[in-house]
Tab-separated table of C-alpha atoms and ligand atoms in Angstrom:
chain	number	residue	atom	x	y	z
A	1	MET	CA	0.000	0.000	0.000
A	2	ILE	CA	1.219	3.497	-0.737
A	3	GLU	CA	-0.181	6.093	1.628
A	4	LEU	CA	-1.380	9.281	-0.044
A	5	ARG	CA	-4.697	9.739	1.791
A	6	SER	CA	-3.645	12.294	4.365
A	7	ASP	CA	-0.704	13.470	6.441
A	8	ASN	CA	-2.982	12.562	9.374
A	9	ALA	CA	-2.436	8.923	8.395
A	10	ALA	CA	1.324	9.185	9.005
A	11	GLY	CA	2.925	8.049	12.235
A	12	VAL	CA	4.806	9.963	14.917
A	13	ALA	CA	8.256	11.310	14.030
A	14	PRO	CA	11.017	9.468	15.951
A	15	GLU	CA	12.421	12.744	17.346
A	16	ILE	CA	9.018	13.550	18.836
A	17	LEU	CA	8.548	10.089	20.258
A	18	ALA	CA	12.023	10.421	21.799
A	19	ALA	CA	10.964	13.704	23.416
A	20	VAL	CA	7.945	11.984	24.985
A	21	GLN	CA	10.202	9.211	26.232
A	22	ALA	CA	12.650	11.736	27.677
A	23	ALA	CA	9.788	13.516	29.451
A	24	ASN	CA	8.746	10.256	31.050
A	25	THR	CA	11.005	10.415	34.074
A	26	GLY	CA	9.883	11.060	37.617
A	27	SER	CA	6.853	13.238	38.277
A	28	ALA	CA	5.907	16.820	37.509
A	29	LEU	CA	3.246	19.319	38.418
A	30	ALA	CA	0.020	18.756	36.457
A	31	TYR	CA	-2.082	21.072	34.232
A	32	GLY	CA	0.852	22.841	32.600
A	33	GLY	CA	2.579	23.837	35.812
A	34	ASP	CA	5.637	21.821	34.790
A	35	ASP	CA	9.067	22.883	33.494
A	36	LEU	CA	8.535	21.476	30.007
A	37	THR	CA	5.486	23.682	29.494
A	38	ALA	CA	7.452	26.680	30.783
A	39	ASP	CA	10.230	25.785	28.314
A	40	LEU	CA	7.720	25.524	25.479
A	41	GLN	CA	6.634	29.080	26.198
A	42	GLU	CA	10.218	30.256	25.668
A	43	VAL	CA	10.699	28.124	22.560
A	44	VAL	CA	7.562	29.628	20.978
A	45	ARG	CA	8.671	33.176	21.820
A	46	ARG	CA	12.070	32.493	20.280
A	47	VAL	CA	10.843	30.768	17.114
A	48	PHE	CA	8.155	33.411	16.505
A	49	GLU	CA	10.456	36.262	17.626
A	50	HIS	CA	7.693	37.627	19.841
A	51	PRO	CA	8.609	38.287	23.489
A	52	ALA	CA	5.009	38.270	24.717
A	53	ALA	CA	3.462	35.438	22.660
A	54	ARG	CA	1.590	32.903	24.774
A	55	VAL	CA	1.124	29.262	23.879
A	56	PHE	CA	-1.765	26.945	24.794
A	57	PRO	CA	-1.346	23.259	23.921
A	58	VAL	CA	-4.576	21.568	22.785
A	59	THR	CA	-5.326	18.135	21.395
A	60	SER	CA	-6.794	18.814	17.945
A	61	GLY	CA	-6.821	21.339	15.174
A	62	THR	CA	-10.557	21.775	15.568
A	63	ALA	CA	-10.046	22.694	19.232
A	64	ALA	CA	-7.271	25.121	18.306
A	65	ASN	CA	-9.393	26.868	15.679
A	66	SER	CA	-12.642	27.052	17.589
A	67	LEU	CA	-11.055	28.180	20.860
A	68	ALA	CA	-8.713	30.683	19.229
A	69	ILE	CA	-11.566	32.255	17.281
A	70	SER	CA	-13.994	32.174	20.210
A	71	ALA	CA	-11.498	34.225	22.210
A	72	ALA	CA	-11.479	36.863	19.480
A	73	THR	CA	-15.183	37.255	18.636
A	74	PRO	CA	-18.318	38.342	20.484
A	75	PRO	CA	-21.263	35.897	20.226
A	76	TRP	CA	-22.966	38.197	17.725
A	77	GLY	CA	-19.889	38.195	15.532
A	78	ALA	CA	-19.341	36.779	12.058
A	79	VAL	CA	-16.115	35.008	11.191
A	80	LEU	CA	-15.114	35.577	7.587
A	81	CYS	CA	-13.151	32.760	5.988
A	82	HIS	CA	-12.710	31.259	2.529
A	83	SER	CA	-15.744	29.219	1.481
A	84	SER	CA	-13.525	26.110	1.418
A	85	ALA	CA	-12.041	26.682	4.903
A	86	HIS	CA	-11.913	23.740	7.272
A	87	ILE	CA	-13.677	25.759	9.992
A	88	ILE	CA	-16.774	26.195	7.835
A	89	THR	CA	-16.784	22.894	5.935
A	90	ALA	CA	-15.397	20.259	8.281
A	91	GLU	CA	-15.500	21.113	11.971
A	92	GLY	CA	-19.146	20.475	12.789
A	93	GLY	CA	-19.751	24.106	13.671
A	94	ALA	CA	-17.272	24.011	16.581
A	95	THR	CA	-16.420	27.679	16.071
A	96	SER	CA	-20.089	28.621	16.455
A	97	LEU	CA	-20.409	26.378	19.508
A	98	PHE	CA	-17.420	27.830	21.345
A	99	GLY	CA	-18.094	31.257	19.879
A	100	GLY	CA	-21.441	31.346	21.689
A	101	GLY	CA	-23.371	31.416	18.404
A	102	ALA	CA	-20.971	33.419	16.242
A	103	VAL	CA	-21.559	32.549	12.602
A	104	MET	CA	-19.109	31.740	9.840
A	105	ARG	CA	-19.403	33.355	6.471
A	106	GLY	CA	-17.575	32.221	3.341
A	107	VAL	CA	-15.711	34.645	1.100
A	108	ASP	CA	-14.541	33.595	-2.341
A	109	GLY	CA	-11.254	33.806	-4.145
A	110	ALA	CA	-9.304	31.751	-6.681
A	111	HIS	CA	-7.031	28.917	-5.527
A	112	ALA	CA	-8.964	28.632	-2.241
A	113	LEU	CA	-7.410	31.946	-1.163
A	114	ILE	CA	-9.543	34.933	-0.153
A	115	ASP	CA	-9.504	37.720	-2.716
A	116	PRO	CA	-8.920	41.067	-0.929
A	117	GLU	CA	-11.378	42.847	-3.223
A	118	ARG	CA	-14.053	40.269	-2.461
A	119	LEU	CA	-13.341	40.706	1.244
A	120	ARG	CA	-13.743	44.451	0.905
A	121	GLU	CA	-17.043	44.013	-0.966
A	122	VAL	CA	-18.368	41.689	1.726
A	123	LEU	CA	-17.387	44.149	4.447
A	124	GLU	CA	-18.976	47.023	2.561
A	125	SER	CA	-22.243	45.109	2.166
A	126	VAL	CA	-22.672	44.616	5.933
A	127	ARG	CA	-25.389	46.516	7.791
A	128	TRP	CA	-23.005	47.722	10.489
A	129	GLY	CA	-24.693	48.400	13.794
A	130	ASP	CA	-27.851	46.503	12.809
A	131	PRO	CA	-28.492	43.783	15.414
A	132	HIS	CA	-30.360	41.730	12.807
A	133	GLU	CA	-27.062	40.927	11.113
A	134	SER	CA	-24.082	39.187	12.704
A	135	GLN	CA	-21.280	41.724	12.763
A	136	PRO	CA	-17.991	40.652	11.132
A	137	SER	CA	-15.451	40.383	13.929
A	138	VAL	CA	-12.726	37.981	12.830
A	139	LEU	CA	-10.994	37.197	9.556
A	140	SER	CA	-9.785	33.593	9.548
A	141	LEU	CA	-7.130	32.721	6.963
A	142	THR	CA	-5.973	29.168	6.283
A	143	LEU	CA	-2.291	28.709	5.498
A	144	PRO	CA	-1.760	26.532	3.558
A	145	SER	CA	-5.331	26.552	2.282
A	146	ASP	CA	-7.465	23.450	2.225
A	147	HIS	CA	-6.486	23.056	-1.433
A	148	GLY	CA	-2.761	23.098	-0.687
A	149	THR	CA	-2.124	26.631	-1.932
A	150	VAL	CA	-0.362	29.360	0.029
A	151	TYR	CA	-0.744	33.078	0.573
A	152	ASP	CA	2.597	34.865	0.487
A	153	VAL	CA	3.542	37.298	3.247
A	154	ASP	CA	2.285	40.355	1.336
A	155	GLN	CA	-1.071	38.722	0.609
A	156	VAL	CA	-1.595	37.984	4.305
A	157	ALA	CA	-0.634	41.559	5.237
A	158	LYS	CA	-2.989	42.965	2.599
A	159	LEU	CA	-5.966	40.913	3.807
A	160	VAL	CA	-5.248	41.868	7.410
A	161	ALA	CA	-5.138	45.539	6.405
A	162	VAL	CA	-8.566	45.287	4.716
A	163	ALA	CA	-9.987	43.516	7.785
A	164	ARG	CA	-8.531	46.090	10.152
A	165	GLU	CA	-10.245	48.942	8.327
A	166	ARG	CA	-13.424	47.524	9.870
A	167	GLY	CA	-11.910	46.543	13.201
A	168	LEU	CA	-11.706	42.790	12.577
A	169	ARG	CA	-9.037	40.693	14.230
A	170	THR	CA	-7.210	38.002	12.282
A	171	HIS	CA	-6.897	34.312	13.061
A	172	LEU	CA	-4.628	32.001	11.081
A	173	ASP	CA	-5.472	28.314	10.745
A	174	GLY	CA	-1.969	26.891	10.530
A	175	ALA	CA	-2.844	23.205	10.744
A	176	ARG	CA	-0.006	22.789	8.216
A	177	LEU	CA	1.851	26.026	8.918
A	178	ALA	CA	5.232	24.272	8.726
A	179	ASN	CA	4.538	23.268	5.121
A	180	ALA	CA	3.727	26.879	4.242
A	181	VAL	CA	6.743	28.352	6.046
A	182	ALA	CA	9.012	25.776	4.396
A	183	ALA	CA	7.543	26.596	0.975
A	184	LEU	CA	7.695	30.365	1.442
A	185	GLY	CA	11.148	30.319	3.003
A	186	CYS	CA	10.129	33.175	5.285
A	187	ALA	CA	10.510	33.641	9.037
A	188	PRO	CA	7.507	32.270	10.974
A	189	ALA	CA	7.023	35.774	12.386
A	190	ASP	CA	6.756	37.295	8.892
A	191	VAL	CA	3.683	35.360	7.904
A	192	THR	CA	2.012	35.591	11.321
A	193	TRP	CA	2.168	38.514	13.754
A	194	ARG	CA	4.416	40.761	11.647
A	195	ALA	CA	1.768	40.480	8.909
A	196	GLY	CA	-0.878	41.363	11.523
A	197	VAL	CA	-2.136	37.949	12.672
A	198	ASP	CA	-3.505	38.135	16.233
A	199	VAL	CA	-3.897	34.458	17.013
A	200	LEU	CA	-2.576	31.296	15.385
A	201	SER	CA	-3.645	27.658	15.352
A	202	LEU	CA	-0.280	25.948	15.133
A	203	GLY	CA	-0.601	22.415	13.818
A	204	ALA	CA	1.891	19.682	14.629
A	205	THR	CA	-0.059	16.411	14.490
A	206	LYS	CA	-0.205	16.180	10.680
A	207	ASN	CA	3.528	16.783	10.581
A	208	GLY	CA	4.758	14.177	13.068
A	209	ALA	CA	3.296	14.907	16.506
A	210	LEU	CA	0.990	12.742	18.594
A	211	SER	CA	-2.289	14.608	19.134
A	212	ALA	CA	-0.426	17.789	20.013
A	213	GLU	CA	-1.439	21.138	18.553
A	214	ALA	CA	-1.177	24.623	19.982
A	215	ILE	CA	-2.805	28.015	19.980
A	216	VAL	CA	-0.283	30.839	19.877
A	217	ALA	CA	-1.764	34.179	20.938
A	218	PHE	CA	0.125	37.299	19.900
A	219	ASP	CA	-2.586	39.507	21.413
A	220	SER	CA	-2.661	39.615	25.212
A	221	ALA	CA	-6.441	40.102	25.488
A	222	ILE	CA	-6.998	36.952	23.418
A	223	ALA	CA	-4.449	35.094	25.567
A	224	ASP	CA	-6.240	36.189	28.756
A	225	GLU	CA	-9.506	34.729	27.438
A	226	LEU	CA	-7.822	31.502	26.394
A	227	VAL	CA	-6.724	30.792	29.957
A	228	TYR	CA	-10.385	30.162	30.826
A	229	ARG	CA	-11.672	28.926	27.494
A	230	THR	CA	-9.085	26.141	27.185
A	231	LYS	CA	-9.994	24.910	30.671
A	232	ARG	CA	-13.757	25.074	30.159
A	233	SER	CA	-13.451	23.066	26.949
A	234	GLY	CA	-11.323	20.370	28.568
A	235	HIS	CA	-7.987	21.238	26.991
A	236	VAL	CA	-5.964	21.980	30.107
A	237	THR	CA	-4.762	18.409	30.280
A	238	SER	CA	-3.330	17.068	33.494
A	239	LYS	CA	-0.279	15.583	31.760
A	240	MET	CA	0.308	18.564	29.524
A	241	ARG	CA	4.039	18.048	29.852
A	242	PHE	CA	3.897	15.299	27.228
A	243	GLN	CA	2.223	17.640	24.726
A	244	SER	CA	4.655	20.416	25.636
A	245	ALA	CA	7.652	18.105	25.212
A	246	GLN	CA	6.449	17.221	21.715
A	247	LEU	CA	5.762	20.782	20.675
A	248	ALA	CA	9.111	22.021	21.982
A	249	ALA	CA	10.982	19.237	20.158
A	250	TYR	CA	8.933	19.984	17.047
A	251	LEU	CA	9.940	23.647	17.005
A	252	THR	CA	13.551	23.155	18.095
A	253	ASP	CA	16.450	23.092	15.611
A	254	GLY	CA	14.040	23.411	12.707
A	255	LEU	CA	12.605	19.894	13.050
A	256	TRP	CA	9.117	21.094	12.030
A	257	LEU	CA	10.497	22.623	8.830
A	258	ARG	CA	12.629	19.586	7.993
A	259	LEU	CA	9.629	17.277	8.343
A	260	ALA	CA	7.449	19.598	6.282
A	261	SER	CA	10.127	20.053	3.611
A	262	ASN	CA	10.222	16.314	3.115
A	263	ALA	CA	6.467	16.276	2.563
A	264	ASN	CA	6.635	19.253	0.169
A	265	GLN	CA	9.558	17.850	-1.829
A	266	ARG	CA	7.961	14.443	-2.197
A	267	MET	CA	4.796	16.070	-3.500
A	268	ALA	CA	6.785	18.184	-5.960
A	269	ALA	CA	8.404	14.996	-7.269
A	270	LEU	CA	5.048	13.251	-7.534
A	271	VAL	CA	3.526	16.222	-9.341
A	272	ALA	CA	6.345	16.163	-11.905
A	273	GLU	CA	5.555	12.488	-12.545
A	274	LEU	CA	1.825	13.162	-12.839
A	275	GLN	CA	2.431	15.987	-15.281
A	276	SER	CA	4.152	13.497	-17.562
A	277	LEU	CA	0.828	11.621	-17.766
A	278	ALA	CA	-1.035	14.502	-19.431
A	279	ALA	CA	-1.560	12.467	-22.596
A	280	TYR	CA	-3.686	10.056	-20.552
A	281	GLY	CA	-5.955	12.870	-19.358
A	282	VAL	CA	-4.190	13.476	-16.034
A	283	ARG	CA	-4.433	17.129	-15.031
A	284	LEU	CA	-3.702	19.150	-11.901
A	285	LEU	CA	-6.809	21.008	-10.765
A	286	ASP	CA	-4.909	23.752	-8.943
A	287	ARG	CA	-1.460	25.000	-8.095
A	288	VAL	CA	0.488	22.675	-5.822
A	289	ASP	CA	2.381	24.827	-3.340
A	290	VAL	CA	2.932	22.325	-0.525
A	291	ASN	CA	2.171	18.650	0.123
A	292	MET	CA	-1.343	18.356	-1.289
A	293	ALA	CA	-2.566	17.978	-4.873
A	294	PHE	CA	-6.006	17.749	-6.432
A	295	VAL	CA	-5.802	15.804	-9.654
A	296	GLU	CA	-8.221	14.882	-12.402
A	297	MET	CA	-7.758	11.509	-14.116
A	298	PRO	CA	-9.967	9.045	-15.960
A	299	ALA	CA	-12.296	7.143	-13.639
A	300	ALA	CA	-10.969	3.789	-14.870
A	301	ALA	CA	-7.406	4.884	-14.069
A	302	ILE	CA	-8.471	5.864	-10.549
A	303	ASP	CA	-10.083	2.458	-10.112
A	304	ALA	CA	-6.964	0.703	-11.383
A	305	ALA	CA	-4.602	2.735	-9.153
A	306	THR	CA	-6.774	1.925	-6.139
A	307	GLU	CA	-6.732	-1.713	-7.107
A	308	ALA	CA	-2.926	-1.510	-7.346
A	309	GLY	CA	-2.683	-0.333	-3.737
A	310	VAL	CA	-2.330	3.433	-4.014
A	311	GLN	CA	-4.383	4.958	-1.218
A	312	PHE	CA	-5.922	8.403	-1.689
A	313	TYR	CA	-9.210	10.220	-1.251
A	314	ARG	CA	-11.551	10.176	-4.208
A	315	MET	CA	-13.260	13.557	-4.282
A	316	GLY	CA	-15.478	12.803	-7.291
A	317	PRO	CA	-15.772	10.293	-10.161
A	318	THR	CA	-12.644	11.650	-11.878
A	319	THR	CA	-10.969	13.622	-9.073
A	320	VAL	CA	-8.536	12.573	-6.373
A	321	ARG	CA	-6.717	14.301	-3.526
A	322	LEU	CA	-3.138	13.203	-2.919
A	323	VAL	CA	-1.210	14.148	0.229
A	324	THR	CA	2.388	13.373	1.158
A	325	SER	CA	3.786	13.572	4.680
A	326	TRP	CA	6.990	13.737	6.687
A	327	GLN	CA	7.048	9.952	6.327
A	328	THR	CA	6.711	9.676	2.533
A	329	THR	CA	9.890	8.365	0.906
A	330	ALA	CA	11.369	8.774	-2.562
A	331	GLU	CA	10.598	5.077	-3.078
A	332	ASP	CA	6.941	5.700	-2.241
A	333	VAL	CA	6.817	8.428	-4.864
A	334	ALA	CA	8.497	6.272	-7.493
A	335	ALA	CA	6.155	3.371	-6.751
A	336	ALA	CA	3.066	5.617	-6.785
A	337	ALA	CA	4.147	7.174	-10.084
A	338	ALA	CA	4.723	3.750	-11.661
A	339	ARG	CA	1.322	2.531	-10.506
A	340	PHE	CA	-0.470	5.635	-11.759
A	341	ARG	CA	1.280	5.241	-15.119
A	342	GLU	CA	0.302	1.597	-15.327
A	343	ALA	CA	-3.253	2.420	-14.229
A	344	CYS	CA	-3.585	5.096	-16.924
A	345	SER	CA	-2.198	2.823	-19.561
A	346	SER	CA	-4.456	-0.097	-18.655
A	347	ALA	CA	-7.460	2.243	-18.457
A	348	ARG	CA	-6.729	3.451	-21.992
A	349	ASP	CA	-6.289	-0.108	-23.255
A	350	GLY	CA	-9.650	-1.002	-21.692
A	351	GLU	CA	-11.240	1.979	-23.425
A	352	THR	CA	-9.804	0.931	-26.773
A	353	LEU	CA	-11.083	-2.607	-26.351
A	354	THR	CA	-14.606	-1.573	-25.377
A	355	GLY	CA	-14.686	1.573	-27.573
B	401	PLP	C1	-6.695	23.180	7.390
B	401	PLP	C2	-7.145	22.358	8.565
B	401	PLP	N1	-7.479	22.968	9.712
B	401	PLP	C3	-7.886	22.290	10.791
B	401	PLP	C4	-7.964	20.925	10.778
B	401	PLP	C5	-8.519	20.228	12.008
B	401	PLP	O1	-7.664	19.364	12.620
B	401	PLP	P1	-8.231	18.155	13.504
B	401	PLP	O2	-8.670	17.118	12.552
B	401	PLP	O3	-7.045	17.775	14.333
B	401	PLP	O4	-9.345	18.649	14.353
B	401	PLP	C6	-7.628	20.222	9.625
B	401	PLP	C7	-7.696	18.739	9.589
B	401	PLP	O5	-7.645	18.091	8.594
B	401	PLP	C8	-7.221	20.961	8.489
B	401	PLP	O6	-6.905	20.358	7.334
């Protein structure tokens, strides 16, 4: 089997497992009162170059998003995000639950990235001050987007500037932030708080951690709220030190970027192979900026590749989503490419025979 379903399907990176093992000596104060959690705080401030950033470990990306946003919006608020954003399409309304009824509103833009002009139009169409309409309060950007595309630093700053004209705060869903930072080659600070982001969902699980994610608050008022909101939602875990140990190892010595670079490079190699199958009707449906590709191919070829042991999500009769991870090897890519080629070729032969 070749795993291309999701980076969530990958295992735990050995360096992170080693950090959990190393943390497993003696006893420590519970609920984040331990030294490893204090160390994590310093690691986050160093990596994000922000002396007052505050970190809150949580156990899932959905928790990170919904809690981070709930700390930034009033219950009558509207959270503006791309129409394809995970918070609006795939989190069961968790943001509205924790946001006390705040709604989410989709904004469009090519490549699953919000178009600043569209954002401005949406903001201009709001009946500000009218209690009949939820009042936009937070802009939530997803980086990389749910289609595997990235905003560059200037695009983030521009969207934040448009949002700020109307007093919105900005949340960044960074479930795969490492993949974006590795692709952009920028400092983590550049694409977050220096571009105006107030609060970040920092993913780690998809990129080698074990149910460890974090909220990083660059805004002290949001951080103050999160102290209570994380507890009330059950995310102040008694053995937080094992999450903190993972997150600190993840961010130390560039491990997070090395793991993500592997995923990105493997996908780039796979994409090059897929592009060589254009004559069989294989076509990329969008840019591939990180470790995720949406690809169109003949239905029979998809069936044959599945039969041959390539695992991926089928998004439609002739559409698949392919995702590489920190764990994907060059051999996996070569084997996947060979099987896709074979699948395309056998699908075409089948067509010729029946056609
Ligand atoms: C962009 C994005 N944000 C958030 C999440 C939520 O993460 P979790 O599944 O850990 O709740 C995901 C998960 O796939 C995601 O892709």
